[in-house]
Amino acid sequence: MQFIIQKKLLLISILFFAFACFLSVFLYRNISDNEKTLERIEAEWRTEATHREDAEFLIRSIKSAENEKALLEAHFIKNPDIVPFLDLLEDSALEAKAEFEVASVNIMENSSSLVVEMKASGTFETIYKLLLLLENSPYELEFASVDIQNQNLNPQKIPASPGVGKTKKEIPQWEAVYKIRLLSFIL
């Protein structure tokens, strides 16, 4: 009887061992399949991350190009929109502290350029400063003519130094006529 019990136990042990081996092989294959699936998913994730980084880089490049385009377009004036250029002339005259007046604005028929004639008056320093400010403007300008004349007939009297009210010094007034051709003009 003991022998039969031992045979039954041996048979149960062999069956349990076979079941454990089968279970181990089954779990090993599942783990291998899961590892392969994980590797495939990680590869897809890396590919998607690379695509996302490329898309973000492209978006940043487009924004940078838009900023550069806007900066470049700031140097050009379109035909119906000459107001910013005239505002620049006025702001430059105010910064130079010169009296300013636009005499004429003409669009040349045979070329794509705008001609502005302006008059300014003030001291020689203000007239010269206005000329320098216009030369350093963001637009491509060509000075067709600059006529600067001393107006000795009407000198302006101002105090010689601050705080001294009685001493007067005559400062000659100058008048300038600028004929400016705007080369960066788009029809």
JSON list of C-alpha atoms in Angstrom, two decimals:
[
{"chain": "A", "resi": 1, "resn": "MET", "atom": "CA", "xyz": [0.00, 0.00, 0.00]},
{"chain": "A", "resi": 2, "resn": "GLN", "atom": "CA", "xyz": [2.81, 2.25, 0.76]},
{"chain": "A", "resi": 3, "resn": "PHE", "atom": "CA", "xyz": [4.17, 1.47, -2.66]},
{"chain": "A", "resi": 4, "resn": "ILE", "atom": "CA", "xyz": [0.91, 2.55, -4.32]},
{"chain": "A", "resi": 5, "resn": "ILE", "atom": "CA", "xyz": [0.85, 5.78, -2.36]},
{"chain": "A", "resi": 6, "resn": "GLN", "atom": "CA", "xyz": [4.42, 6.46, -3.43]},
{"chain": "A", "resi": 7, "resn": "LYS", "atom": "CA", "xyz": [3.49, 5.79, -7.08]},
{"chain": "A", "resi": 8, "resn": "LYS", "atom": "CA", "xyz": [0.53, 8.12, -6.81]},
{"chain": "A", "resi": 9, "resn": "LEU", "atom": "CA", "xyz": [2.71, 10.78, -5.23]},
{"chain": "A", "resi": 10, "resn": "LEU", "atom": "CA", "xyz": [5.33, 10.28, -7.93]},
{"chain": "A", "resi": 11, "resn": "LEU", "atom": "CA", "xyz": [2.67, 10.55, -10.62]},
{"chain": "A", "resi": 12, "resn": "ILE", "atom": "CA", "xyz": [1.22, 13.67, -8.99]},
{"chain": "A", "resi": 13, "resn": "SER", "atom": "CA", "xyz": [4.74, 15.13, -8.70]},
{"chain": "A", "resi": 14, "resn": "ILE", "atom": "CA", "xyz": [5.46, 14.38, -12.37]},
{"chain": "A", "resi": 15, "resn": "LEU", "atom": "CA", "xyz": [2.13, 15.92, -13.39]},
{"chain": "A", "resi": 16, "resn": "PHE", "atom": "CA", "xyz": [2.79, 18.94, -11.20]},
{"chain": "A", "resi": 17, "resn": "PHE", "atom": "CA", "xyz": [6.33, 19.23, -12.65]},
{"chain": "A", "resi": 18, "resn": "ALA", "atom": "CA", "xyz": [4.96, 18.99, -16.21]},
{"chain": "A", "resi": 19, "resn": "PHE", "atom": "CA", "xyz": [2.31, 21.58, -15.38]},
{"chain": "A", "resi": 20, "resn": "ALA", "atom": "CA", "xyz": [4.99, 23.85, -13.85]},
{"chain": "A", "resi": 21, "resn": "CYS", "atom": "CA", "xyz": [7.20, 23.40, -16.94]},
{"chain": "A", "resi": 22, "resn": "PHE", "atom": "CA", "xyz": [4.27, 24.12, -19.25]},
{"chain": "A", "resi": 23, "resn": "LEU", "atom": "CA", "xyz": [3.35, 27.15, -17.16]},
{"chain": "A", "resi": 24, "resn": "SER", "atom": "CA", "xyz": [6.97, 28.37, -17.19]},
{"chain": "A", "resi": 25, "resn": "VAL", "atom": "CA", "xyz": [7.20, 28.01, -20.98]},
{"chain": "A", "resi": 26, "resn": "PHE", "atom": "CA", "xyz": [3.83, 29.72, -21.40]},
{"chain": "A", "resi": 27, "resn": "LEU", "atom": "CA", "xyz": [4.85, 32.62, -19.13]},
{"chain": "A", "resi": 28, "resn": "TYR", "atom": "CA", "xyz": [8.27, 32.87, -20.83]},
{"chain": "A", "resi": 29, "resn": "ARG", "atom": "CA", "xyz": [6.61, 33.16, -24.25]},
{"chain": "A", "resi": 30, "resn": "ASN", "atom": "CA", "xyz": [4.16, 35.76, -22.95]},
{"chain": "A", "resi": 31, "resn": "ILE", "atom": "CA", "xyz": [7.03, 37.76, -21.45]},
{"chain": "A", "resi": 32, "resn": "SER", "atom": "CA", "xyz": [8.95, 37.50, -24.75]},
{"chain": "A", "resi": 33, "resn": "ASP", "atom": "CA", "xyz": [5.88, 38.60, -26.71]},
{"chain": "A", "resi": 34, "resn": "ASN", "atom": "CA", "xyz": [5.34, 41.47, -24.27]},
{"chain": "A", "resi": 35, "resn": "GLU", "atom": "CA", "xyz": [9.00, 42.51, -24.62]},
{"chain": "A", "resi": 36, "resn": "LYS", "atom": "CA", "xyz": [8.67, 42.50, -28.41]},
{"chain": "A", "resi": 37, "resn": "THR", "atom": "CA", "xyz": [5.46, 44.51, -28.17]},
{"chain": "A", "resi": 38, "resn": "LEU", "atom": "CA", "xyz": [7.12, 46.90, -25.74]},
{"chain": "A", "resi": 39, "resn": "GLU", "atom": "CA", "xyz": [10.12, 47.34, -28.08]},
{"chain": "A", "resi": 40, "resn": "ARG", "atom": "CA", "xyz": [7.76, 47.98, -31.02]},
{"chain": "A", "resi": 41, "resn": "ILE", "atom": "CA", "xyz": [5.74, 50.50, -28.99]},
{"chain": "A", "resi": 42, "resn": "GLU", "atom": "CA", "xyz": [8.93, 52.21, -27.75]},
{"chain": "A", "resi": 43, "resn": "ALA", "atom": "CA", "xyz": [10.18, 52.44, -31.35]},
{"chain": "A", "resi": 44, "resn": "GLU", "atom": "CA", "xyz": [6.84, 53.96, -32.42]},
{"chain": "A", "resi": 45, "resn": "TRP", "atom": "CA", "xyz": [6.97, 56.32, -29.44]},
{"chain": "A", "resi": 46, "resn": "ARG", "atom": "CA", "xyz": [10.53, 57.40, -30.34]},
{"chain": "A", "resi": 47, "resn": "THR", "atom": "CA", "xyz": [9.43, 57.93, -33.95]},
{"chain": "A", "resi": 48, "resn": "GLU", "atom": "CA", "xyz": [6.44, 59.99, -32.82]},
{"chain": "A", "resi": 49, "resn": "ALA", "atom": "CA", "xyz": [8.64, 61.98, -30.41]},
{"chain": "A", "resi": 50, "resn": "THR", "atom": "CA", "xyz": [11.07, 62.66, -33.27]},
{"chain": "A", "resi": 51, "resn": "HIS", "atom": "CA", "xyz": [8.19, 63.74, -35.52]},
{"chain": "A", "resi": 52, "resn": "ARG", "atom": "CA", "xyz": [6.84, 65.98, -32.75]},
{"chain": "A", "resi": 53, "resn": "GLU", "atom": "CA", "xyz": [10.28, 67.56, -32.21]},
{"chain": "A", "resi": 54, "resn": "ASP", "atom": "CA", "xyz": [10.63, 68.07, -35.97]},
{"chain": "A", "resi": 55, "resn": "ALA", "atom": "CA", "xyz": [7.18, 69.67, -36.10]},
{"chain": "A", "resi": 56, "resn": "GLU", "atom": "CA", "xyz": [8.03, 71.96, -33.16]},
{"chain": "A", "resi": 57, "resn": "PHE", "atom": "CA", "xyz": [11.31, 72.90, -34.85]},
{"chain": "A", "resi": 58, "resn": "LEU", "atom": "CA", "xyz": [9.42, 73.62, -38.07]},
{"chain": "A", "resi": 59, "resn": "ILE", "atom": "CA", "xyz": [6.90, 75.79, -36.20]},
{"chain": "A", "resi": 60, "resn": "ARG", "atom": "CA", "xyz": [9.75, 77.70, -34.51]},
{"chain": "A", "resi": 61, "resn": "SER", "atom": "CA", "xyz": [11.45, 78.11, -37.89]},
{"chain": "A", "resi": 62, "resn": "ILE", "atom": "CA", "xyz": [8.24, 79.41, -39.46]},
{"chain": "A", "resi": 63, "resn": "LYS", "atom": "CA", "xyz": [7.75, 81.89, -36.60]},
{"chain": "A", "resi": 64, "resn": "SER", "atom": "CA", "xyz": [11.36, 83.00, -36.95]},
{"chain": "A", "resi": 65, "resn": "ALA", "atom": "CA", "xyz": [10.90, 83.38, -40.71]},
{"chain": "A", "resi": 66, "resn": "GLU", "atom": "CA", "xyz": [7.69, 85.37, -40.11]},
{"chain": "A", "resi": 67, "resn": "ASN", "atom": "CA", "xyz": [9.58, 87.69, -37.75]},
{"chain": "A", "resi": 68, "resn": "GLU", "atom": "CA", "xyz": [12.37, 88.08, -40.30]},
{"chain": "A", "resi": 69, "resn": "LYS", "atom": "CA", "xyz": [9.79, 88.67, -43.04]},
{"chain": "A", "resi": 70, "resn": "ALA", "atom": "CA", "xyz": [8.08, 91.35, -40.93]},
{"chain": "A", "resi": 71, "resn": "LEU", "atom": "CA", "xyz": [11.45, 92.94, -40.22]},
{"chain": "A", "resi": 72, "resn": "LEU", "atom": "CA", "xyz": [12.31, 92.88, -43.93]},
{"chain": "A", "resi": 73, "resn": "GLU", "atom": "CA", "xyz": [8.90, 94.24, -44.91]},
{"chain": "A", "resi": 74, "resn": "ALA", "atom": "CA", "xyz": [9.39, 97.08, -42.44]},
{"chain": "A", "resi": 75, "resn": "HIS", "atom": "CA", "xyz": [12.05, 98.38, -44.83]},
{"chain": "A", "resi": 76, "resn": "PHE", "atom": "CA", "xyz": [9.61, 98.52, -47.74]},
{"chain": "A", "resi": 77, "resn": "ILE", "atom": "CA", "xyz": [6.53, 100.62, -48.25]},
{"chain": "A", "resi": 78, "resn": "LYS", "atom": "CA", "xyz": [3.58, 99.50, -50.32]},
{"chain": "A", "resi": 79, "resn": "ASN", "atom": "CA", "xyz": [1.92, 101.95, -52.68]},
{"chain": "A", "resi": 80, "resn": "PRO", "atom": "CA", "xyz": [-1.24, 102.80, -50.73]},
{"chain": "A", "resi": 81, "resn": "ASP", "atom": "CA", "xyz": [0.54, 102.79, -47.37]},
{"chain": "A", "resi": 82, "resn": "ILE", "atom": "CA", "xyz": [2.98, 105.74, -47.32]},
{"chain": "A", "resi": 83, "resn": "VAL", "atom": "CA", "xyz": [1.72, 107.04, -43.99]},
{"chain": "A", "resi": 84, "resn": "PRO", "atom": "CA", "xyz": [4.35, 105.19, -41.89]},
{"chain": "A", "resi": 85, "resn": "PHE", "atom": "CA", "xyz": [7.09, 106.77, -44.00]},
{"chain": "A", "resi": 86, "resn": "LEU", "atom": "CA", "xyz": [5.60, 110.24, -43.57]},
{"chain": "A", "resi": 87, "resn": "ASP", "atom": "CA", "xyz": [5.27, 109.55, -39.84]},
{"chain": "A", "resi": 88, "resn": "LEU", "atom": "CA", "xyz": [8.95, 108.62, -39.80]},
{"chain": "A", "resi": 89, "resn": "LEU", "atom": "CA", "xyz": [9.80, 111.94, -41.45]},
{"chain": "A", "resi": 90, "resn": "GLU", "atom": "CA", "xyz": [7.71, 113.80, -38.89]},
{"chain": "A", "resi": 91, "resn": "ASP", "atom": "CA", "xyz": [9.17, 111.86, -35.95]},
{"chain": "A", "resi": 92, "resn": "SER", "atom": "CA", "xyz": [12.70, 112.50, -37.21]},
{"chain": "A", "resi": 93, "resn": "ALA", "atom": "CA", "xyz": [11.96, 116.23, -37.47]},
{"chain": "A", "resi": 94, "resn": "LEU", "atom": "CA", "xyz": [10.52, 116.26, -33.95]},
{"chain": "A", "resi": 95, "resn": "GLU", "atom": "CA", "xyz": [13.54, 114.40, -32.61]},
{"chain": "A", "resi": 96, "resn": "ALA", "atom": "CA", "xyz": [15.88, 116.86, -34.34]},
{"chain": "A", "resi": 97, "resn": "LYS", "atom": "CA", "xyz": [13.72, 119.74, -33.00]},
{"chain": "A", "resi": 98, "resn": "ALA", "atom": "CA", "xyz": [13.30, 121.22, -36.46]},
{"chain": "A", "resi": 99, "resn": "GLU", "atom": "CA", "xyz": [10.15, 122.77, -37.91]},
{"chain": "A", "resi": 100, "resn": "PHE", "atom": "CA", "xyz": [8.95, 120.47, -40.64]},
{"chain": "A", "resi": 101, "resn": "GLU", "atom": "CA", "xyz": [6.56, 120.57, -43.59]},
{"chain": "A", "resi": 102, "resn": "VAL", "atom": "CA", "xyz": [5.96, 118.13, -46.44]},
{"chain": "A", "resi": 103, "resn": "ALA", "atom": "CA", "xyz": [5.79, 120.13, -49.64]},
{"chain": "A", "resi": 104, "resn": "SER", "atom": "CA", "xyz": [4.92, 117.34, -52.08]},
{"chain": "A", "resi": 105, "resn": "VAL", "atom": "CA", "xyz": [4.65, 113.58, -52.46]},
{"chain": "A", "resi": 106, "resn": "ASN", "atom": "CA", "xyz": [4.96, 112.10, -55.96]},
{"chain": "A", "resi": 107, "resn": "ILE", "atom": "CA", "xyz": [5.09, 108.58, -57.31]},
{"chain": "A", "resi": 108, "resn": "MET", "atom": "CA", "xyz": [7.39, 108.33, -60.30]},
{"chain": "A", "resi": 109, "resn": "GLU", "atom": "CA", "xyz": [5.55, 106.85, -63.28]},
{"chain": "A", "resi": 110, "resn": "ASN", "atom": "CA", "xyz": [8.46, 105.08, -64.93]},
{"chain": "A", "resi": 111, "resn": "SER", "atom": "CA", "xyz": [9.95, 103.54, -61.80]},
{"chain": "A", "resi": 112, "resn": "SER", "atom": "CA", "xyz": [8.82, 102.17, -58.51]},
{"chain": "A", "resi": 113, "resn": "SER", "atom": "CA", "xyz": [10.04, 105.02, -56.36]},
{"chain": "A", "resi": 114, "resn": "LEU", "atom": "CA", "xyz": [8.36, 107.67, -54.29]},
{"chain": "A", "resi": 115, "resn": "VAL", "atom": "CA", "xyz": [9.66, 111.24, -54.24]},
{"chain": "A", "resi": 116, "resn": "VAL", "atom": "CA", "xyz": [8.98, 113.40, -51.19]},
{"chain": "A", "resi": 117, "resn": "GLU", "atom": "CA", "xyz": [9.91, 117.06, -51.01]},
{"chain": "A", "resi": 118, "resn": "MET", "atom": "CA", "xyz": [10.02, 118.47, -47.51]},
{"chain": "A", "resi": 119, "resn": "LYS", "atom": "CA", "xyz": [11.02, 121.75, -45.95]},
{"chain": "A", "resi": 120, "resn": "ALA", "atom": "CA", "xyz": [12.61, 122.09, -42.54]},
{"chain": "A", "resi": 121, "resn": "SER", "atom": "CA", "xyz": [13.81, 125.10, -40.60]},
{"chain": "A", "resi": 122, "resn": "GLY", "atom": "CA", "xyz": [15.77, 125.59, -37.41]},
{"chain": "A", "resi": 123, "resn": "THR", "atom": "CA", "xyz": [19.35, 125.96, -36.34]},
{"chain": "A", "resi": 124, "resn": "PHE", "atom": "CA", "xyz": [22.09, 124.44, -38.46]},
{"chain": "A", "resi": 125, "resn": "GLU", "atom": "CA", "xyz": [22.52, 121.71, -35.85]},
{"chain": "A", "resi": 126, "resn": "THR", "atom": "CA", "xyz": [18.85, 120.72, -36.04]},
{"chain": "A", "resi": 127, "resn": "ILE", "atom": "CA", "xyz": [18.89, 120.74, -39.85]},
{"chain": "A", "resi": 128, "resn": "TYR", "atom": "CA", "xyz": [22.03, 118.59, -39.91]},
{"chain": "A", "resi": 129, "resn": "LYS", "atom": "CA", "xyz": [20.67, 116.25, -37.22]},
{"chain": "A", "resi": 130, "resn": "LEU", "atom": "CA", "xyz": [17.50, 115.78, -39.29]},
{"chain": "A", "resi": 131, "resn": "LEU", "atom": "CA", "xyz": [19.64, 114.87, -42.29]},
{"chain": "A", "resi": 132, "resn": "LEU", "atom": "CA", "xyz": [21.55, 112.30, -40.21]},
{"chain": "A", "resi": 133, "resn": "LEU", "atom": "CA", "xyz": [18.34, 110.82, -38.80]},
{"chain": "A", "resi": 134, "resn": "LEU", "atom": "CA", "xyz": [16.90, 110.46, -42.29]},
{"chain": "A", "resi": 135, "resn": "GLU", "atom": "CA", "xyz": [20.09, 108.80, -43.54]},
{"chain": "A", "resi": 136, "resn": "ASN", "atom": "CA", "xyz": [19.90, 106.30, -40.68]},
{"chain": "A", "resi": 137, "resn": "SER", "atom": "CA", "xyz": [16.23, 105.47, -41.20]},
{"chain": "A", "resi": 138, "resn": "PRO", "atom": "CA", "xyz": [15.31, 101.85, -41.94]},
{"chain": "A", "resi": 139, "resn": "TYR", "atom": "CA", "xyz": [14.19, 102.75, -45.46]},
{"chain": "A", "resi": 140, "resn": "GLU", "atom": "CA", "xyz": [16.49, 102.89, -48.47]},
{"chain": "A", "resi": 141, "resn": "LEU", "atom": "CA", "xyz": [16.57, 106.58, -49.30]},
{"chain": "A", "resi": 142, "resn": "GLU", "atom": "CA", "xyz": [18.32, 108.58, -51.99]},
{"chain": "A", "resi": 143, "resn": "PHE", "atom": "CA", "xyz": [18.68, 112.31, -51.49]},
{"chain": "A", "resi": 144, "resn": "ALA", "atom": "CA", "xyz": [17.98, 113.79, -54.94]},
{"chain": "A", "resi": 145, "resn": "SER", "atom": "CA", "xyz": [18.75, 117.25, -53.62]},
{"chain": "A", "resi": 146, "resn": "VAL", "atom": "CA", "xyz": [19.43, 118.98, -50.34]},
{"chain": "A", "resi": 147, "resn": "ASP", "atom": "CA", "xyz": [19.34, 122.77, -50.32]},
{"chain": "A", "resi": 148, "resn": "ILE", "atom": "CA", "xyz": [20.37, 124.36, -47.02]},
{"chain": "A", "resi": 149, "resn": "GLN", "atom": "CA", "xyz": [20.31, 128.14, -46.76]},
{"chain": "A", "resi": 150, "resn": "ASN", "atom": "CA", "xyz": [21.02, 130.59, -43.97]},
{"chain": "A", "resi": 151, "resn": "GLN", "atom": "CA", "xyz": [18.08, 132.91, -43.27]},
{"chain": "A", "resi": 152, "resn": "ASN", "atom": "CA", "xyz": [19.96, 135.95, -41.90]},
{"chain": "A", "resi": 153, "resn": "LEU", "atom": "CA", "xyz": [16.95, 138.19, -42.34]},
{"chain": "A", "resi": 154, "resn": "ASN", "atom": "CA", "xyz": [15.17, 136.84, -39.27]},
{"chain": "A", "resi": 155, "resn": "PRO", "atom": "CA", "xyz": [17.64, 135.67, -36.59]},
{"chain": "A", "resi": 156, "resn": "GLN", "atom": "CA", "xyz": [16.04, 134.21, -33.49]},
{"chain": "A", "resi": 157, "resn": "LYS", "atom": "CA", "xyz": [17.00, 135.66, -30.09]},
{"chain": "A", "resi": 158, "resn": "ILE", "atom": "CA", "xyz": [17.36, 133.24, -27.22]},
{"chain": "A", "resi": 159, "resn": "PRO", "atom": "CA", "xyz": [19.05, 133.45, -23.79]},
{"chain": "A", "resi": 160, "resn": "ALA", "atom": "CA", "xyz": [22.81, 132.80, -23.97]},
{"chain": "A", "resi": 161, "resn": "SER", "atom": "CA", "xyz": [22.73, 130.47, -20.99]},
{"chain": "A", "resi": 162, "resn": "PRO", "atom": "CA", "xyz": [20.06, 129.17, -18.65]},
{"chain": "A", "resi": 163, "resn": "GLY", "atom": "CA", "xyz": [19.42, 131.43, -15.70]},
{"chain": "A", "resi": 164, "resn": "VAL", "atom": "CA", "xyz": [20.69, 134.57, -17.44]},
{"chain": "A", "resi": 165, "resn": "GLY", "atom": "CA", "xyz": [17.59, 136.35, -18.69]},
{"chain": "A", "resi": 166, "resn": "LYS", "atom": "CA", "xyz": [19.04, 139.66, -19.84]},
{"chain": "A", "resi": 167, "resn": "THR", "atom": "CA", "xyz": [21.86, 138.50, -22.10]},
{"chain": "A", "resi": 168, "resn": "LYS", "atom": "CA", "xyz": [20.57, 137.64, -25.55]},
{"chain": "A", "resi": 169, "resn": "LYS", "atom": "CA", "xyz": [22.42, 135.83, -28.29]},
{"chain": "A", "resi": 170, "resn": "GLU", "atom": "CA", "xyz": [21.35, 135.76, -31.90]},
{"chain": "A", "resi": 171, "resn": "ILE", "atom": "CA", "xyz": [21.20, 132.32, -33.46]},
{"chain": "A", "resi": 172, "resn": "PRO", "atom": "CA", "xyz": [20.87, 132.30, -37.22]},
{"chain": "A", "resi": 173, "resn": "GLN", "atom": "CA", "xyz": [17.97, 130.35, -38.66]},
{"chain": "A", "resi": 174, "resn": "TRP", "atom": "CA", "xyz": [18.55, 127.90, -41.45]},
{"chain": "A", "resi": 175, "resn": "GLU", "atom": "CA", "xyz": [16.09, 126.52, -43.94]},
{"chain": "A", "resi": 176, "resn": "ALA", "atom": "CA", "xyz": [16.51, 123.25, -45.79]},
{"chain": "A", "resi": 177, "resn": "VAL", "atom": "CA", "xyz": [14.63, 121.73, -48.68]},
{"chain": "A", "resi": 178, "resn": "TYR", "atom": "CA", "xyz": [15.10, 117.98, -48.98]},
{"chain": "A", "resi": 179, "resn": "LYS", "atom": "CA", "xyz": [14.08, 116.08, -52.09]},
{"chain": "A", "resi": 180, "resn": "ILE", "atom": "CA", "xyz": [14.10, 112.45, -51.04]},
{"chain": "A", "resi": 181, "resn": "ARG", "atom": "CA", "xyz": [13.58, 109.43, -53.28]},
{"chain": "A", "resi": 182, "resn": "LEU", "atom": "CA", "xyz": [12.33, 106.37, -51.44]},
{"chain": "A", "resi": 183, "resn": "LEU", "atom": "CA", "xyz": [13.90, 103.41, -53.24]},
{"chain": "A", "resi": 184, "resn": "SER", "atom": "CA", "xyz": [12.31, 100.68, -51.12]},
{"chain": "A", "resi": 185, "resn": "PHE", "atom": "CA", "xyz": [8.84, 101.29, -52.50]},
{"chain": "A", "resi": 186, "resn": "ILE", "atom": "CA", "xyz": [6.58, 98.51, -53.83]},
{"chain": "A", "resi": 187, "resn": "LEU", "atom": "CA", "xyz": [3.89, 99.28, -56.38]}
]
